[in-house]
Coordinates of C-alpha atoms in Angstrom, one line a residue:
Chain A
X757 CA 10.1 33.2 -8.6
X758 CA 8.9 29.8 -10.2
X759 CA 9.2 26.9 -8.1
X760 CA 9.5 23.4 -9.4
X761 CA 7.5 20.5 -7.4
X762 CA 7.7 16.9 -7.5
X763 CA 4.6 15.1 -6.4
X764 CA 2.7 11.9 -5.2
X765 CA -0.6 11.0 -4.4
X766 CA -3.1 7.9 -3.9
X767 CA -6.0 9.2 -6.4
X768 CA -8.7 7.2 -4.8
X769 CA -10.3 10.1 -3.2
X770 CA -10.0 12.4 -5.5
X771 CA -11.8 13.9 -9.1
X772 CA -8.5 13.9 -10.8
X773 CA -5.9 16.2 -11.2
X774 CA -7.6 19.2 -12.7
X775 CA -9.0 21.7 -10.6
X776 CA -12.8 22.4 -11.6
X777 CA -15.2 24.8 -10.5
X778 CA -17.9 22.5 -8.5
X779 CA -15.5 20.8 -6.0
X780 CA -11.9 21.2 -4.7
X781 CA -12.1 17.6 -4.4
X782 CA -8.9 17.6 -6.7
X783 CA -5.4 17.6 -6.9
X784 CA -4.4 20.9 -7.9
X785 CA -7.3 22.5 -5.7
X786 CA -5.9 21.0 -2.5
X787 CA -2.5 21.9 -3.4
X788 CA -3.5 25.1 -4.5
X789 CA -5.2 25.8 -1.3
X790 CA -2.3 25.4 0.4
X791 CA 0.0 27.5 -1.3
X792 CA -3.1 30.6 -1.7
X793 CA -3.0 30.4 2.2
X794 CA 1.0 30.5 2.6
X795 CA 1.1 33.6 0.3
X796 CA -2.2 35.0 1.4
X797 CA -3.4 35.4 -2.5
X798 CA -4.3 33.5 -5.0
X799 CA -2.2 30.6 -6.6
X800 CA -2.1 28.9 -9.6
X801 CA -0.1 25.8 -10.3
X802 CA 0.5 23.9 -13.5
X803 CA 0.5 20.3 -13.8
X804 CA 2.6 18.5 -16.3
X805 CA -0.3 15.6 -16.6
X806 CA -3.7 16.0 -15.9
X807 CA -4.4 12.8 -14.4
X808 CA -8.2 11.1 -14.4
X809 CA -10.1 10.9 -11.2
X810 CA -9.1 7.7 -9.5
X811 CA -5.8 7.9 -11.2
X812 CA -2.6 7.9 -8.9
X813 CA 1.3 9.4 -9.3
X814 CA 4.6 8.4 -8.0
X815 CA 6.2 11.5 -10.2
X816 CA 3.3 13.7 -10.9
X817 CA 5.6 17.3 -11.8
X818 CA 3.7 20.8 -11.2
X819 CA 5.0 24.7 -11.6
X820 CA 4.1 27.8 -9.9
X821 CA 5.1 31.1 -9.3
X822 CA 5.2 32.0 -5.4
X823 CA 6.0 35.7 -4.6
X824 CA 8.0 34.7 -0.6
X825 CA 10.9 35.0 1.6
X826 CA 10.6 31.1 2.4
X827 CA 13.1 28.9 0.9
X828 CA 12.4 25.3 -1.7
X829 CA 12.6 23.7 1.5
X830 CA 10.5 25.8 4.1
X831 CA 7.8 25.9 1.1
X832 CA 8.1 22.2 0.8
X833 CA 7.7 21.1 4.5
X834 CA 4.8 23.8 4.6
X835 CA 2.9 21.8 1.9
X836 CA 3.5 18.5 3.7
X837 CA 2.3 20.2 7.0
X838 CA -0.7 21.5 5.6
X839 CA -1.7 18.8 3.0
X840 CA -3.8 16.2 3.8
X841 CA -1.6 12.4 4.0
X842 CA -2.7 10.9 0.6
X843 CA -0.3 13.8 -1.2
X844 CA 3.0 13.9 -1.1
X845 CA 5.2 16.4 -2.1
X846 CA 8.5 14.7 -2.7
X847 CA 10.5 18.4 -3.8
X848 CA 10.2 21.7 -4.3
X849 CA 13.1 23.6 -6.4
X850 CA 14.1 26.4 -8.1
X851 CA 13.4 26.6 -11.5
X852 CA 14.1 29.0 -14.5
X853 CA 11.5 31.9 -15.2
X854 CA 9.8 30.5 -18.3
X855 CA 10.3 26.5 -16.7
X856 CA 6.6 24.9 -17.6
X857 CA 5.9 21.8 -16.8
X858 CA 3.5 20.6 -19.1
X859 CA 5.0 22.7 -22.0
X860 CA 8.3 21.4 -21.1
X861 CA 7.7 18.4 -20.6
X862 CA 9.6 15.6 -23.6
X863 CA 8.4 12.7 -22.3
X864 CA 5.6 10.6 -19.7
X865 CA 6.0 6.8 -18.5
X866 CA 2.6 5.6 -16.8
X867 CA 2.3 1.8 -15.8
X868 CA -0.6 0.3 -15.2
X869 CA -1.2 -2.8 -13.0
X870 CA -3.0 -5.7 -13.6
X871 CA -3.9 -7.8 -10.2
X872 CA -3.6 -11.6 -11.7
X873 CA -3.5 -12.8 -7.8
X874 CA -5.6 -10.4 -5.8
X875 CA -4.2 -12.9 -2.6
X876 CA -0.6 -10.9 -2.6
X877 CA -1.7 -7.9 -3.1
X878 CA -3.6 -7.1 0.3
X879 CA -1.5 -4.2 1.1
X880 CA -2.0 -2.5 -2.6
X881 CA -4.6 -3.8 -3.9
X882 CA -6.2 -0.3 -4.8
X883 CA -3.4 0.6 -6.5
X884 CA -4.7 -2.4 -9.2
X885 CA -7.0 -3.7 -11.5
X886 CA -8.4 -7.3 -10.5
X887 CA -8.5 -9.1 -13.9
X888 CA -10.0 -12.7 -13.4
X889 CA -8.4 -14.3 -16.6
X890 CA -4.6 -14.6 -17.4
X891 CA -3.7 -13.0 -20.8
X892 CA -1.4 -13.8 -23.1
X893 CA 2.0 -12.3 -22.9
X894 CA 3.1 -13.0 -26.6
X895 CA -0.3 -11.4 -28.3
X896 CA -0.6 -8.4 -26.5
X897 CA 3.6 -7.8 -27.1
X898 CA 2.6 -8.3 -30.9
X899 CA -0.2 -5.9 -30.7
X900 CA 2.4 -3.6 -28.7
X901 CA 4.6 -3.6 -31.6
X902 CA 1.9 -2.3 -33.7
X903 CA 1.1 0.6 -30.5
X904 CA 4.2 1.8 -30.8
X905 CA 5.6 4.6 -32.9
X906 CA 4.0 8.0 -34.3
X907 CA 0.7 7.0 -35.0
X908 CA -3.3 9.1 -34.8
X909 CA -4.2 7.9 -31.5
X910 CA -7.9 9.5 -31.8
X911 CA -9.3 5.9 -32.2
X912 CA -7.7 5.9 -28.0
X913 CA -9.2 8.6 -27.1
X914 CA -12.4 8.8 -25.4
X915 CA -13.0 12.3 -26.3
X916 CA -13.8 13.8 -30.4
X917 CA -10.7 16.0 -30.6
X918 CA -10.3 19.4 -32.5
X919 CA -6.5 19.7 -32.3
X920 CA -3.9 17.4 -33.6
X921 CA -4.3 13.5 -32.1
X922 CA -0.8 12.7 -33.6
X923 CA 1.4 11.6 -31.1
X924 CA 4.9 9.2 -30.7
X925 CA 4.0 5.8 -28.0
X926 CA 7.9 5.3 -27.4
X927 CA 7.9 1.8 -25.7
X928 CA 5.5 -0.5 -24.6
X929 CA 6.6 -3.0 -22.0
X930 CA 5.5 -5.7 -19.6
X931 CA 6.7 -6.6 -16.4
X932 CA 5.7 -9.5 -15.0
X933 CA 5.3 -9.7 -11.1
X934 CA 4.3 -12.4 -8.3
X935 CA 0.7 -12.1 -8.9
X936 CA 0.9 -9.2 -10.7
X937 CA 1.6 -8.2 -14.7
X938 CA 2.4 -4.4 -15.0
X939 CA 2.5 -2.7 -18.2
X940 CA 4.6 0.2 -18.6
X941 CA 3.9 3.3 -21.6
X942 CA 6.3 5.6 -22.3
X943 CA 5.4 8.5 -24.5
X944 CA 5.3 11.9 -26.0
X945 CA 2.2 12.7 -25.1
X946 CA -1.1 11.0 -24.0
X947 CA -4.6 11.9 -24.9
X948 CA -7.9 11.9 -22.8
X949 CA -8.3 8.0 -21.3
X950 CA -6.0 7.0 -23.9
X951 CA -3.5 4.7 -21.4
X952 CA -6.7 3.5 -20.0
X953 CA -8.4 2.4 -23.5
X954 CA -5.0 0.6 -24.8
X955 CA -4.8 -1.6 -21.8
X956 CA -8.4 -2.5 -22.1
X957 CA -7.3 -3.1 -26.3
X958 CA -4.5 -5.1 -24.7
X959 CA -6.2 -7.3 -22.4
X960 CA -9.2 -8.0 -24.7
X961 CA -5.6 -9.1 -27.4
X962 CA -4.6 -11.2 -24.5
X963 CA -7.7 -12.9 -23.5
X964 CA -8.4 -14.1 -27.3
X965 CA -11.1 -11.3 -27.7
X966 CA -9.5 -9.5 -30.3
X967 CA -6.5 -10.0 -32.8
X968 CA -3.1 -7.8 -32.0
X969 CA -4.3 -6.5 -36.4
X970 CA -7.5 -5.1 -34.7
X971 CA -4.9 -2.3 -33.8
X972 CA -4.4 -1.4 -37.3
X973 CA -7.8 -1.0 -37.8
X974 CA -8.4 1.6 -34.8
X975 CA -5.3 3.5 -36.2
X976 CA -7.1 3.5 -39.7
X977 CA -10.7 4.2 -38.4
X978 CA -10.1 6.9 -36.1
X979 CA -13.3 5.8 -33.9
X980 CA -13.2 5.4 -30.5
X981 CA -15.7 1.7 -30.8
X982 CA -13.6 0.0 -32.3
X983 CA -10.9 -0.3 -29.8
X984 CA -11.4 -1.8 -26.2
X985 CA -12.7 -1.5 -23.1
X986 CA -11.4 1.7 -20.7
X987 CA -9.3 0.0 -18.2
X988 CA -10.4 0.8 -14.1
X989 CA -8.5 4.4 -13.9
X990 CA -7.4 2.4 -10.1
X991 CA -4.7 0.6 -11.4
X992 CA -3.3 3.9 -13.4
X993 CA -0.3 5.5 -11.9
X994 CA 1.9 8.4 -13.4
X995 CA 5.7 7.1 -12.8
X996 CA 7.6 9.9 -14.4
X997 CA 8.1 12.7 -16.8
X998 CA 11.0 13.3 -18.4
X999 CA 12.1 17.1 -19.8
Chain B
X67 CA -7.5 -34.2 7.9
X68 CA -5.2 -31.7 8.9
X69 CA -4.4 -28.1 6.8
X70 CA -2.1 -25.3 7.8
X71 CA -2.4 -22.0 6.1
X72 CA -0.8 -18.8 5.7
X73 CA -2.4 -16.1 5.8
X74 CA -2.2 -12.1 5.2
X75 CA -3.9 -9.4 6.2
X76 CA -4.8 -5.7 6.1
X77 CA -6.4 -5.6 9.7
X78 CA -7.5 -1.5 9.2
X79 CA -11.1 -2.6 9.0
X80 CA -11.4 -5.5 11.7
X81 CA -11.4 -5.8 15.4
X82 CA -8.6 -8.4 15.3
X83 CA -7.5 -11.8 14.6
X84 CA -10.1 -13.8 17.4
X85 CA -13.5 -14.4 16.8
X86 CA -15.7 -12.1 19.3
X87 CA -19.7 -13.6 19.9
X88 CA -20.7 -9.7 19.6
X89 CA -19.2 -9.1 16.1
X90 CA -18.2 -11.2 13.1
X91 CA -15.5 -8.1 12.0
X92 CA -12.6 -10.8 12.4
X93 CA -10.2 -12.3 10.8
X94 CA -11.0 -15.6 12.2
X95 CA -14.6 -15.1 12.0
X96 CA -14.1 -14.4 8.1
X97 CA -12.3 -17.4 7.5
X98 CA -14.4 -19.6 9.4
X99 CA -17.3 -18.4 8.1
X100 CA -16.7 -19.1 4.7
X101 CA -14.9 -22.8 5.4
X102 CA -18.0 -23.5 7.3
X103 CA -20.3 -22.9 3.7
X104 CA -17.5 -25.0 2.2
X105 CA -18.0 -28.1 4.4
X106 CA -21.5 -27.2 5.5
X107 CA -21.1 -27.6 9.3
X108 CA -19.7 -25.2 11.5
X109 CA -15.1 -25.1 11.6
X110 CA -13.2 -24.0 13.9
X111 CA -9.6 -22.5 13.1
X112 CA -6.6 -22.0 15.3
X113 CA -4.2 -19.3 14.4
X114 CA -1.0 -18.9 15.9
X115 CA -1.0 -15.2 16.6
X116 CA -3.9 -13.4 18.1
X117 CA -3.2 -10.0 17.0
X118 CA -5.0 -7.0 17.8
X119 CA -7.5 -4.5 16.8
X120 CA -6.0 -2.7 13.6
X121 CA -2.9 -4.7 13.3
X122 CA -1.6 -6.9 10.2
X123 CA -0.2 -10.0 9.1
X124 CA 2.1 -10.8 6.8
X125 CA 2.8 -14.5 7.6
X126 CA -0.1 -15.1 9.9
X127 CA -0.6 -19.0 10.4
X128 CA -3.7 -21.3 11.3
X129 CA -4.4 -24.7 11.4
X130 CA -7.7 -26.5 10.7
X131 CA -9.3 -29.8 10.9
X132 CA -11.8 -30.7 7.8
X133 CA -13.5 -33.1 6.0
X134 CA -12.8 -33.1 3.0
X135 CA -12.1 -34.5 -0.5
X136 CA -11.0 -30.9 -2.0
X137 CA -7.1 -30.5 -2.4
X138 CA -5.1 -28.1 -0.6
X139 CA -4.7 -25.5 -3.8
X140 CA -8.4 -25.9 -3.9
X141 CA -9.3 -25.1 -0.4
X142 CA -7.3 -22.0 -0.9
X143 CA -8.7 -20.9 -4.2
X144 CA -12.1 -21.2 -2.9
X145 CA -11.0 -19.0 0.1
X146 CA -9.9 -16.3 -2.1
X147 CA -12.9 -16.3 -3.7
X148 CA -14.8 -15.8 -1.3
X149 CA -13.1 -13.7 1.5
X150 CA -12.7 -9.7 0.9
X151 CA -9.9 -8.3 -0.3
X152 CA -8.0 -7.4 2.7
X153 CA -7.5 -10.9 3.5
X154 CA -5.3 -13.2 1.5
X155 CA -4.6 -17.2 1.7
X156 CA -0.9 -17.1 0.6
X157 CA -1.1 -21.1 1.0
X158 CA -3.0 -24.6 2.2
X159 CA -1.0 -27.3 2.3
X160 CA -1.5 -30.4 4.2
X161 CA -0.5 -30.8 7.9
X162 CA 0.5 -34.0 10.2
X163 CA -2.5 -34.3 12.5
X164 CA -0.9 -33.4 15.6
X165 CA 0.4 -29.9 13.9
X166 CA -1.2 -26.9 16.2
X167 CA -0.3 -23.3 15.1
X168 CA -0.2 -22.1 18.0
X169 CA 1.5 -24.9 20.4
X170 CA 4.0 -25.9 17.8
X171 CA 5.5 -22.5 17.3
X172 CA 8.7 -21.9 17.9
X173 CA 9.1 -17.5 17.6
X174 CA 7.3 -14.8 16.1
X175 CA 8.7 -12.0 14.4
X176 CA 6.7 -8.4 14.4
X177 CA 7.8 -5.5 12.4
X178 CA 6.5 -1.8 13.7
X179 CA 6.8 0.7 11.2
X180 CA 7.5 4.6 12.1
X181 CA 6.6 6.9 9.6
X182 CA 9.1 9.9 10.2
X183 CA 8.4 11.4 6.4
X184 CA 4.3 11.1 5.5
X185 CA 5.0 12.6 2.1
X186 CA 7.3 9.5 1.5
X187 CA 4.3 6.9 2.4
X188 CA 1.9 8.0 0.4
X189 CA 0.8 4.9 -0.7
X190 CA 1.6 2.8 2.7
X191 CA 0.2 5.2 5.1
X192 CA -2.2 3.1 6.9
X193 CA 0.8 0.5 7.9
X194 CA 3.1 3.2 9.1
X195 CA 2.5 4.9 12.4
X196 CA 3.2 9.0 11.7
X197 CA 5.8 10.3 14.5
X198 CA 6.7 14.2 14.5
X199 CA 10.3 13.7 16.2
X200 CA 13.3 12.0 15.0
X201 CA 14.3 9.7 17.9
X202 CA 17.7 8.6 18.1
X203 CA 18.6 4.9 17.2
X204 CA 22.0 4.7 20.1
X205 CA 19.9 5.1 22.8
X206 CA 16.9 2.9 21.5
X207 CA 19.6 0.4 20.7
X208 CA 20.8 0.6 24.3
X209 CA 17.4 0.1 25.3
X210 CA 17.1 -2.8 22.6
X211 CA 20.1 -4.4 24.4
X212 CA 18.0 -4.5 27.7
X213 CA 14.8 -5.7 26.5
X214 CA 16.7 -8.7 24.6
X215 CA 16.6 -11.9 26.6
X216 CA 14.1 -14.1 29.1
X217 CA 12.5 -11.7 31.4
X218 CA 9.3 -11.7 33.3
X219 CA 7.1 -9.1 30.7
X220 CA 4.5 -8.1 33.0
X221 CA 5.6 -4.6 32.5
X222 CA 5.0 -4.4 29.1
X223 CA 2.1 -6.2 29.1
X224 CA -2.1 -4.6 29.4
X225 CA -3.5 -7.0 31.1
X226 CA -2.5 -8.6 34.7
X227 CA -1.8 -12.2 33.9
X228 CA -2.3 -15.1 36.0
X229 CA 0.1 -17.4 33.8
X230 CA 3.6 -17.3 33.8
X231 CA 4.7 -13.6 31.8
X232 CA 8.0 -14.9 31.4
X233 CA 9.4 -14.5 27.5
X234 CA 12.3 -14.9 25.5
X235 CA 13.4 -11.8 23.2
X236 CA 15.6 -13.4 20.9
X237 CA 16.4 -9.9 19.0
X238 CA 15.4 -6.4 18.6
X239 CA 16.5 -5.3 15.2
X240 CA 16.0 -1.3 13.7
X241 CA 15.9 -0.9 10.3
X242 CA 16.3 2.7 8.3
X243 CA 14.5 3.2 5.1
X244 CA 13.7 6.4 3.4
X245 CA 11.2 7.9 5.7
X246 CA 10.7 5.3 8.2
X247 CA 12.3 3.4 11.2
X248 CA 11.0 0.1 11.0
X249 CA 11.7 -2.5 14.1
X250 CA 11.7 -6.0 14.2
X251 CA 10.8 -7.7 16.9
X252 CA 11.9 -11.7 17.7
X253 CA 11.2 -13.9 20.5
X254 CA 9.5 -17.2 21.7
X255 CA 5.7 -15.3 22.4
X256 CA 4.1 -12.3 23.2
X257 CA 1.9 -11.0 25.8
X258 CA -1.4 -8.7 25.5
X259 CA 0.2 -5.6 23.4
X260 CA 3.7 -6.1 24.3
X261 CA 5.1 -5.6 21.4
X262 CA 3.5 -1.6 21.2
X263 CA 4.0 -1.3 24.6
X264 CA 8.0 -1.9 24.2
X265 CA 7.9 0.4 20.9
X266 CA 6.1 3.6 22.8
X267 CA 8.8 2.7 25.8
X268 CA 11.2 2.6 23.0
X269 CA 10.5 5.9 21.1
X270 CA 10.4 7.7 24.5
X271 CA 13.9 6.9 25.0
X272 CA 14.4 7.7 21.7
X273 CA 13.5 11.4 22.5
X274 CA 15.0 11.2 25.9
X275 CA 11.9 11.5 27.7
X276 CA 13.3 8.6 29.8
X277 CA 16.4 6.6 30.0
X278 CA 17.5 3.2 28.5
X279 CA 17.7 2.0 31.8
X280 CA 13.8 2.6 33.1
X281 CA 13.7 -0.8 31.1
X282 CA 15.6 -2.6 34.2
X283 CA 12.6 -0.6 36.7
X284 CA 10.2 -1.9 34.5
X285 CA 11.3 -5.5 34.7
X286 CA 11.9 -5.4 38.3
X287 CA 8.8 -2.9 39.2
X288 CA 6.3 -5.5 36.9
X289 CA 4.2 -2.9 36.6
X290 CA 2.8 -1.7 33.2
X291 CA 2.5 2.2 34.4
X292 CA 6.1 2.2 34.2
X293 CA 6.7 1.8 30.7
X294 CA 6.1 4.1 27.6
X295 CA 3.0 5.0 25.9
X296 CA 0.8 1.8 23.6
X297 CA 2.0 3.1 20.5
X298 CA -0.7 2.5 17.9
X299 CA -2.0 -0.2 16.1
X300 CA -1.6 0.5 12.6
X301 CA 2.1 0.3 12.9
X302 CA 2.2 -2.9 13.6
X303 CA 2.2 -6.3 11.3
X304 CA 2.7 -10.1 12.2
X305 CA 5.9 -10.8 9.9
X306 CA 6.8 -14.6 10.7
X307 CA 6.2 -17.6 12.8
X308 CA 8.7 -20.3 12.6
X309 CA 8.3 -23.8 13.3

């Protein structure tokens, strides 16, 4: 039976998502962990994003196959039980045979938050980036206009790719909060630290660093230098995914 | 001159609002310490609610006498740069001189959060106390309706007071949100961890492991081994004072 799991976690602790061989210090491992233990054999689950260490998610979405008796619910309360309190699983369902999340998937939001006031934001302040200037609002929604659309988004990526770095930025938007300016991303598809590298393009727009052109010229280039800083992955979060 | 300030505070990390010789891991102690550097001689603050060990503030609210010729927004800027991140000025602004925090207040209103989801508070955990039953809100709010009113509080109070224990609760409020009970507690003042004391009375009579009415044994008895359990610290936050 595959089973379909909505998920949450504060990624503070953690070395992202992905499940590697030196630690279980990681997402997948500790919900893996769980789930080997409930079926007494080993488990794999797939995530639909493989979020960075540090990196958090309000609507992280993972698949796995569970051979049990127990129903969505009875699995669901056994993760909670057993998991420790900075993951949440927020639903477990039934889903079809060949569901994948990450195959499957049509579409990812992340936001990430930019602490303007780190004053109000005692209670979340982990869940931000404490950025000492104020940016411009109308520069870096220039420079999102040129973000958006199909464009190659190797020149955002921190990593030389061999596959295809094409990929379609839906919307960029801003939000702006007491103390706080959030930027959503909404998207096809999101390569290695790419979120991360256009906020830091972004910011450096917004703080008179850079012009909201230099875009063009990461799009053209292809090379990681020439766009911005990588954003803290602490103010990352993974809102939603879409399928 | 005279400045009031309100102040907020994730208290996880310090042994309370009151300055302790032993230990400088207080709220108080913070915020005096780095006024003192401002003015260069040694300030003394008076904040209206001496919370606990572990417990937060929202609305907290002091009062201090300083010489001066910085304005109000800049007392508070330089406060937020220099404090840690868990505590937040929210606002200076200048006081008559007779104003005291403490004397002057009129009621105090404490939230205490119970987490009855964890895999809902993900990101809130440390401000939510985690309680495995689901207590039932008619018989706490029959118990509400007996601990509203002026009665003598030595009951719910840790300490054996020579002072008058008498206090006005103005209101007991519960409050359902998606994997929590939250509580509000109003009145005229608090005694030495009343307010946990009346929520741990409270959530046993939630469960029926006693009755709404031990509350009228407890007011009459005045004795603190007849109430509930201290329910813990983290749940707890320092909402309001009004003037």
């Amino acid at each position: 039976m595959n089973y379909r799991m909505k998920i949450q976690y504060d990624g503070t602790r953690y070395n992202g998502w992905q499940r590697q061989q030196s630690t279980d210090m990681t997402i997948q491992g500790k919900i893996e962990d769980v789930l080997s233990k409930m079926v007494e054999k080993p488990v794999e689950i797939h995530g639909a994003g493989r979020t960075d260490a540090g990196v958090h998610a309000r609507g992280q979405v993972a698949n796995v196959h569970l051979d049990t008796s127990m129903s969505p619910d009875e699995i669901c309360t056994y993760l909670n039980r057993w998991l420790p309190d900075d993951i949440g699983i927020l639903s477990v369902e039934n889903a079809p045979q060949r569901f994948h999340s990450r195959l499957n998937a049509v579409s990812k939001r992340y936001d990430y938050r930019i602490c303007t006031n780190p004053a109000l934001h005692v209670f979340d302040r982990k869940y931000l980036y404490p950025f000492a200037e104020k940016p411009d609002l109308n520069t870096m929604k220039k420079a999102a206009g040129y973000l958006t659309g199909e464009h190659d988004f190797q020149g955002f990526c921190a990593r030389k790719m061999k596959k295809s770095t094409v990929r379609k930025l839906t919307s960029v938007t801003f939000h702006e909060l007491p103390g706080e300016l959030c930027i959503s991303y909404e998207g096809n598809g999101f390569l290695y630290y790419m979120v991360r590298i256009m906020t830091g393009t972004l910011l450096e727009i917004g703080t008179g660093k850079r012009s909201p052109e230099s875009i063009l010229t990461i799009f053209d280039t292809r090379t990681r230098e020439q766009a911005g800083f990588t954003a803290p992955a602490r103010g990352l979060t993974l809102i939603d995914i879409q399928y």
